mmCIF file of C-alpha atoms in Angstrom:
data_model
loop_
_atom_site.group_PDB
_atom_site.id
_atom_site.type_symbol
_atom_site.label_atom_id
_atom_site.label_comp_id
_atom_site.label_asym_id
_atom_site.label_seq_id
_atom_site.Cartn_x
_atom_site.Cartn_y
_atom_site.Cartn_z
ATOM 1 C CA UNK U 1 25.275 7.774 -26.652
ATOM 2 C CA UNK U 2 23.851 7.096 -29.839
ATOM 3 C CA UNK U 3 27.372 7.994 -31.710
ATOM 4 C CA UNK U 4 28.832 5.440 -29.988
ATOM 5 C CA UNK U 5 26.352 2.677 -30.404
ATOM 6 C CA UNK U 6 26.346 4.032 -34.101
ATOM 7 C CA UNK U 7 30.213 3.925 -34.785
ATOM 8 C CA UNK U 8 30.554 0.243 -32.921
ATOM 9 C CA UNK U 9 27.570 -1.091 -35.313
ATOM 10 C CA UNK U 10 29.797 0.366 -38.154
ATOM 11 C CA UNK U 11 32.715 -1.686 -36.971
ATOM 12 C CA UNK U 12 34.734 2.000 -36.335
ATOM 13 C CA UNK U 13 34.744 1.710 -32.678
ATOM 14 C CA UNK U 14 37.813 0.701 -30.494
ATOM 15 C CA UNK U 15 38.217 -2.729 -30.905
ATOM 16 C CA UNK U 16 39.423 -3.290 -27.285
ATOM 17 C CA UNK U 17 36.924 -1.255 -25.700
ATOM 18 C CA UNK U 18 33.321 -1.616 -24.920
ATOM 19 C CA UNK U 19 30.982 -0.214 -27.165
ATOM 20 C CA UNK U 20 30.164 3.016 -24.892
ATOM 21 C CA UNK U 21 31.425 3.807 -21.651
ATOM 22 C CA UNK U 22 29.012 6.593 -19.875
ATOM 23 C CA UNK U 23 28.560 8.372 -17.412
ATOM 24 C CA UNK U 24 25.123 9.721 -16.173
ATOM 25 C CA UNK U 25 24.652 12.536 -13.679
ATOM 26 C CA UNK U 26 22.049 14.408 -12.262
ATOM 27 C CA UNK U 27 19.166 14.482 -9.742
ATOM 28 C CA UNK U 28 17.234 11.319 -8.450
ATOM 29 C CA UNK U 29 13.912 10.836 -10.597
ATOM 30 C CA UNK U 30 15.332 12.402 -13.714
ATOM 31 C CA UNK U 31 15.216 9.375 -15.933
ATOM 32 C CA UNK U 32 19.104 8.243 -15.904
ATOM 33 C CA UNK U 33 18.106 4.334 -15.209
ATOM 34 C CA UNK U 34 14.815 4.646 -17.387
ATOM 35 C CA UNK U 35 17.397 5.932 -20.505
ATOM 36 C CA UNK U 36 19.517 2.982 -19.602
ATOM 37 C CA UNK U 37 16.241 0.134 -19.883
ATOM 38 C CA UNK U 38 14.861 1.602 -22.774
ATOM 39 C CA UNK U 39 18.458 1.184 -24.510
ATOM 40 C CA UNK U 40 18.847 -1.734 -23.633
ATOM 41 C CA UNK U 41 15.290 -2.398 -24.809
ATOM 42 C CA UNK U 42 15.794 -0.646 -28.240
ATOM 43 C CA UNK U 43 19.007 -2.699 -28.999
ATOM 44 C CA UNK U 44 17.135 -5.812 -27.802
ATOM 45 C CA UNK U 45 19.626 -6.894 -25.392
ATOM 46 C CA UNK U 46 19.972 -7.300 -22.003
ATOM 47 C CA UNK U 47 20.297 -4.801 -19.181
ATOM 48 C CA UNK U 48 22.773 -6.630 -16.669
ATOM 49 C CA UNK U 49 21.956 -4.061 -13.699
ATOM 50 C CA UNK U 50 24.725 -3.954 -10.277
ATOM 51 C CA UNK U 51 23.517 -1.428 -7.257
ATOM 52 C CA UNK U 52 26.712 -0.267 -6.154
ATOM 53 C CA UNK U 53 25.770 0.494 -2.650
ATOM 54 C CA UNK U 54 26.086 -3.037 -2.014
ATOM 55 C CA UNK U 55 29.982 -2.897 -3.164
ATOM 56 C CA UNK U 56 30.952 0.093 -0.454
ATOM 57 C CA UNK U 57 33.355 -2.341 1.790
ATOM 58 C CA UNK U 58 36.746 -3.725 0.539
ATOM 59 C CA UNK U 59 35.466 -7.231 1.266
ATOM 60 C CA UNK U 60 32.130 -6.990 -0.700
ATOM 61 C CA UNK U 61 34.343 -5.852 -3.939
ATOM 62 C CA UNK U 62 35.423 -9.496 -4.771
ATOM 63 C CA UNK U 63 31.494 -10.715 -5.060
ATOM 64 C CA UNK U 64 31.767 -8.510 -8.360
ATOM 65 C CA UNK U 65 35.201 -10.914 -10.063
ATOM 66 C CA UNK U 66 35.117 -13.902 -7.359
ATOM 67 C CA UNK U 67 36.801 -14.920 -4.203
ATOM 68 C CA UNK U 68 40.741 -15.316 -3.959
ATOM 69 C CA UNK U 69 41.864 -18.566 -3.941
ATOM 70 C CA UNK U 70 41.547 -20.029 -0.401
ATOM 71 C CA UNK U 71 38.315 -17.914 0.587
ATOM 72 C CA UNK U 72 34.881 -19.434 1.148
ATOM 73 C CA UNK U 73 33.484 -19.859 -2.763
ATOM 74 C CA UNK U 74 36.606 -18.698 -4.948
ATOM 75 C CA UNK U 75 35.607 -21.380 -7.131
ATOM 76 C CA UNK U 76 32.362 -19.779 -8.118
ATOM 77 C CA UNK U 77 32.748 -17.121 -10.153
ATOM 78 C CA UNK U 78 32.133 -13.207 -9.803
ATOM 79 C CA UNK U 79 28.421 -11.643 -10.159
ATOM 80 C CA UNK U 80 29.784 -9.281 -12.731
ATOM 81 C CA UNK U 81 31.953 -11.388 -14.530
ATOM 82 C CA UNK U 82 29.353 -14.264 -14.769
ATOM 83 C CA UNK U 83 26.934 -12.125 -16.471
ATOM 84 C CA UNK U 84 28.921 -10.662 -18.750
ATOM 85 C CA UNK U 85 30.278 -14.100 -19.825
ATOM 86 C CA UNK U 86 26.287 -15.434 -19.711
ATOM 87 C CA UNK U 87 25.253 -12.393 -21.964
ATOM 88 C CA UNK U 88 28.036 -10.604 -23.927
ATOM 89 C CA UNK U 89 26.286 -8.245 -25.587
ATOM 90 C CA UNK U 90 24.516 -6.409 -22.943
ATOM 91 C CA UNK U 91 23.936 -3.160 -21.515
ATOM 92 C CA UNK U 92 25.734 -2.648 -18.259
ATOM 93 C CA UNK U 93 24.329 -0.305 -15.701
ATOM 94 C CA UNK U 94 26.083 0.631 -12.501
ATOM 95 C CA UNK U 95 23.719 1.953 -10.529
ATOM 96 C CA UNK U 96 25.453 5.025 -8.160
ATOM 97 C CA UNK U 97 28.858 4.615 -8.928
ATOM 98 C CA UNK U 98 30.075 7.033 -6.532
ATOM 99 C CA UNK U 99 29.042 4.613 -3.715
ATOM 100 C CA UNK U 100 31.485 2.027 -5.105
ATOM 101 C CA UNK U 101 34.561 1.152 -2.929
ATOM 102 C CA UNK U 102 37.397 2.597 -4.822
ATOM 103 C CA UNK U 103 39.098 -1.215 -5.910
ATOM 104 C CA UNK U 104 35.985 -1.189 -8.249
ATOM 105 C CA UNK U 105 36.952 1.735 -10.129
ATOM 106 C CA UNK U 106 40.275 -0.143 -10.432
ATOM 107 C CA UNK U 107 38.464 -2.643 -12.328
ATOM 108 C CA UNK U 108 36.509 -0.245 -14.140
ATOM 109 C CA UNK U 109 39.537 0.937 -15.512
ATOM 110 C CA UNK U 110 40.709 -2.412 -16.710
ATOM 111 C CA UNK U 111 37.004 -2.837 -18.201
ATOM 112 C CA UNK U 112 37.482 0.423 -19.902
ATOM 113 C CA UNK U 113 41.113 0.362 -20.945
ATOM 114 C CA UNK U 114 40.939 -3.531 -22.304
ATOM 115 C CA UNK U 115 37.175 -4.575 -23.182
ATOM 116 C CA UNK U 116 38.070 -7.622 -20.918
ATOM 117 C CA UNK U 117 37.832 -8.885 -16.913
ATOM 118 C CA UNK U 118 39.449 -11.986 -15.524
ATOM 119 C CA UNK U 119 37.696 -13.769 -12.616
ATOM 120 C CA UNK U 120 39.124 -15.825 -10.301
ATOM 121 C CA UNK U 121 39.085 -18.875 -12.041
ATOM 122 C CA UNK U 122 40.992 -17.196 -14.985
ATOM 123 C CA UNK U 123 37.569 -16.957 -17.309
ATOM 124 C CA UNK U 124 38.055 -14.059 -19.434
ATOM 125 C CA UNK U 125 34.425 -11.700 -19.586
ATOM 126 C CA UNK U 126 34.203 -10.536 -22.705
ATOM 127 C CA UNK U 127 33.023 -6.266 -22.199
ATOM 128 C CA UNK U 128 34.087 -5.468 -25.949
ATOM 129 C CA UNK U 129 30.064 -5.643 -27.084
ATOM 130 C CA UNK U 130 29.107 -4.401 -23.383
ATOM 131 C CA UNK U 131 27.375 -0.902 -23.154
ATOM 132 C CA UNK U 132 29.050 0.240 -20.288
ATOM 133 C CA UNK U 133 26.219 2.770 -17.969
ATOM 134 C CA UNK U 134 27.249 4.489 -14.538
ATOM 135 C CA UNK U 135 24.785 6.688 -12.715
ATOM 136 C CA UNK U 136 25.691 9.349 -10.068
ATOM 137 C CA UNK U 137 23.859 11.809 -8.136
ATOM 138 C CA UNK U 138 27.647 13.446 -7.752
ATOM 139 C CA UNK U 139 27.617 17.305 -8.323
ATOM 140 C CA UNK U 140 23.680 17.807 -7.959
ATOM 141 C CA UNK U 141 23.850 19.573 -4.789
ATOM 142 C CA UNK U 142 25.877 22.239 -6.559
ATOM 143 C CA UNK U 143 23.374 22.172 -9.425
ATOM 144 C CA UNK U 144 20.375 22.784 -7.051
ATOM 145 C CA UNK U 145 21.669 25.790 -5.151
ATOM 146 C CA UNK U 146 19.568 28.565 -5.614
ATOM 147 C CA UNK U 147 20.776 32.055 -6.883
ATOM 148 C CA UNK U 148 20.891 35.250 -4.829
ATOM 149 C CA UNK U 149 18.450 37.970 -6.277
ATOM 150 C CA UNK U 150 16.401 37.750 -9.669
ATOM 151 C CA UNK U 151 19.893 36.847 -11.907
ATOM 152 C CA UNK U 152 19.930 33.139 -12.718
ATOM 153 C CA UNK U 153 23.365 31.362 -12.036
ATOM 154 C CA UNK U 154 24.755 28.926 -14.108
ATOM 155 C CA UNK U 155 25.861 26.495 -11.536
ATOM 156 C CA UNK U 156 27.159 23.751 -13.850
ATOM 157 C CA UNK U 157 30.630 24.133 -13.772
ATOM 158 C CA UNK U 158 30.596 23.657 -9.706
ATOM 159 C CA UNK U 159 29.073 20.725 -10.430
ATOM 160 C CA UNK U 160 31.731 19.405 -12.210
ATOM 161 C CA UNK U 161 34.105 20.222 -10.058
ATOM 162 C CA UNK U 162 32.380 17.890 -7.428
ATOM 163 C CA UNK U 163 32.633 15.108 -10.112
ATOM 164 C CA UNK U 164 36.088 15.891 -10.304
ATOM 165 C CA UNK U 165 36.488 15.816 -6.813
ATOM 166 C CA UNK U 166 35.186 12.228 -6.830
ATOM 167 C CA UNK U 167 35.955 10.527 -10.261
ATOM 168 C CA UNK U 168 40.104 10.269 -10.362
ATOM 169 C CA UNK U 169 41.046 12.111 -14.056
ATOM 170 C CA UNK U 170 42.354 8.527 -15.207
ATOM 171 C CA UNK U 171 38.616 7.230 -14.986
ATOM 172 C CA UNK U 172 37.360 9.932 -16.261
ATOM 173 C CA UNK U 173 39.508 10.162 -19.353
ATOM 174 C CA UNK U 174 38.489 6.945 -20.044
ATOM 175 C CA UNK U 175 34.620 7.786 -20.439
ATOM 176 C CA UNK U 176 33.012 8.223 -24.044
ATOM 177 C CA UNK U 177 31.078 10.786 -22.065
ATOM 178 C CA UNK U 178 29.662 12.472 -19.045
ATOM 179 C CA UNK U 179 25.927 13.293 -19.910
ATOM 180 C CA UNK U 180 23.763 15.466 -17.834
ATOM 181 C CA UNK U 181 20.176 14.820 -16.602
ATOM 182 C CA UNK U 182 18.032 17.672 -15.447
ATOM 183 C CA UNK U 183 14.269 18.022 -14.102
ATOM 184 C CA UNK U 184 11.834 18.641 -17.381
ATOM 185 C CA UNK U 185 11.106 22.088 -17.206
ATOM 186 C CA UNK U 186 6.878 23.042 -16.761
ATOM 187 C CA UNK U 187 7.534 24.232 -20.872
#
């Protein structure tokens, strides 16, 4: 995480990408969304926060870029691409991805492949200074399950499986990184 910030600050990042694009996994209450404020806090930029639960149906996916021409409010512009164009440099948190219908990883891809969005209205969103933060709770199930007898098991590598189970390999290529979250141990 801080590589990336470091290396875009430098001017050696990709130049058509957003600064970072991360993925954080792990149990609820570990700390992924407090990580994400306090960046955003530390850079002194905003934190431009979408819950994607609220982007499960088809139909809710074009609140994110805008309506299609002849809907009900296509020309407003998109929640997403709005505040990206409102605050440019920003830290983007997506907040459960794995909730997200799948046209939003669609977009995601275009987000992470190009640095850029187009809304309805043909406004270009800027993402190349964006700080680009999913959060899942993807794989924990397989990180939770207990071991048989008094020999520890690593259970990491089931978990991601499930992430690859969920996350198609061209979005995940396209992540800086997937970063774990755990519960603090009592040491």
């Amino acid at each position: 995480l801080t590589e990336a910030i470091k290396m875009a600050r430098a001017g050696l990042g990709h130049e058509h990408k957003p600064v970072g694009s991360f993925l954080f996994a792990g149990p609820t209450g570990v700390g992924k969304t407090e990580v994400t404020v306090q960046l955003s806090k530390a850079l002194g930029i905003e934190l431009l926060r979408f819950d994607m639960s609220e982007y499960m149906e088809r139909h809710t996916v074009s609140r994110l870029i805008g309506a299609p021409p002849g809907y009900v409010g296509f020309d407003q512009g998109g929640l997403l691409t709005d505040a990206v164009i409102k605050h440019p440099h920003a830290v983007l948190l997506l907040d459960e991805i794995e909730k997200a219908h799948p046209d939003v990883f669609n977009i995601l891809l275009q987000v992470m492949d190009n640095g850029t969005l187009t809304d309805n209205n043909g406004r270009k969103a800027d993402f190349r200074n964006v700080v680009l933060v999913m959060t899942t709770n993807a794989g924990v199930r397989e990180t939770e399950r207990k071991s048989i007898g008094l020999i520890h098991q690593d259970n990491s590598t089931d978990a991601m499986e499930e992430i690859k189970k969920i996350f198609t390999p061209e979005f995940r290529n396209r992540l800086d990184n997937i970063i774990w979250f755990d519960h603090l141990s009592t040491d």
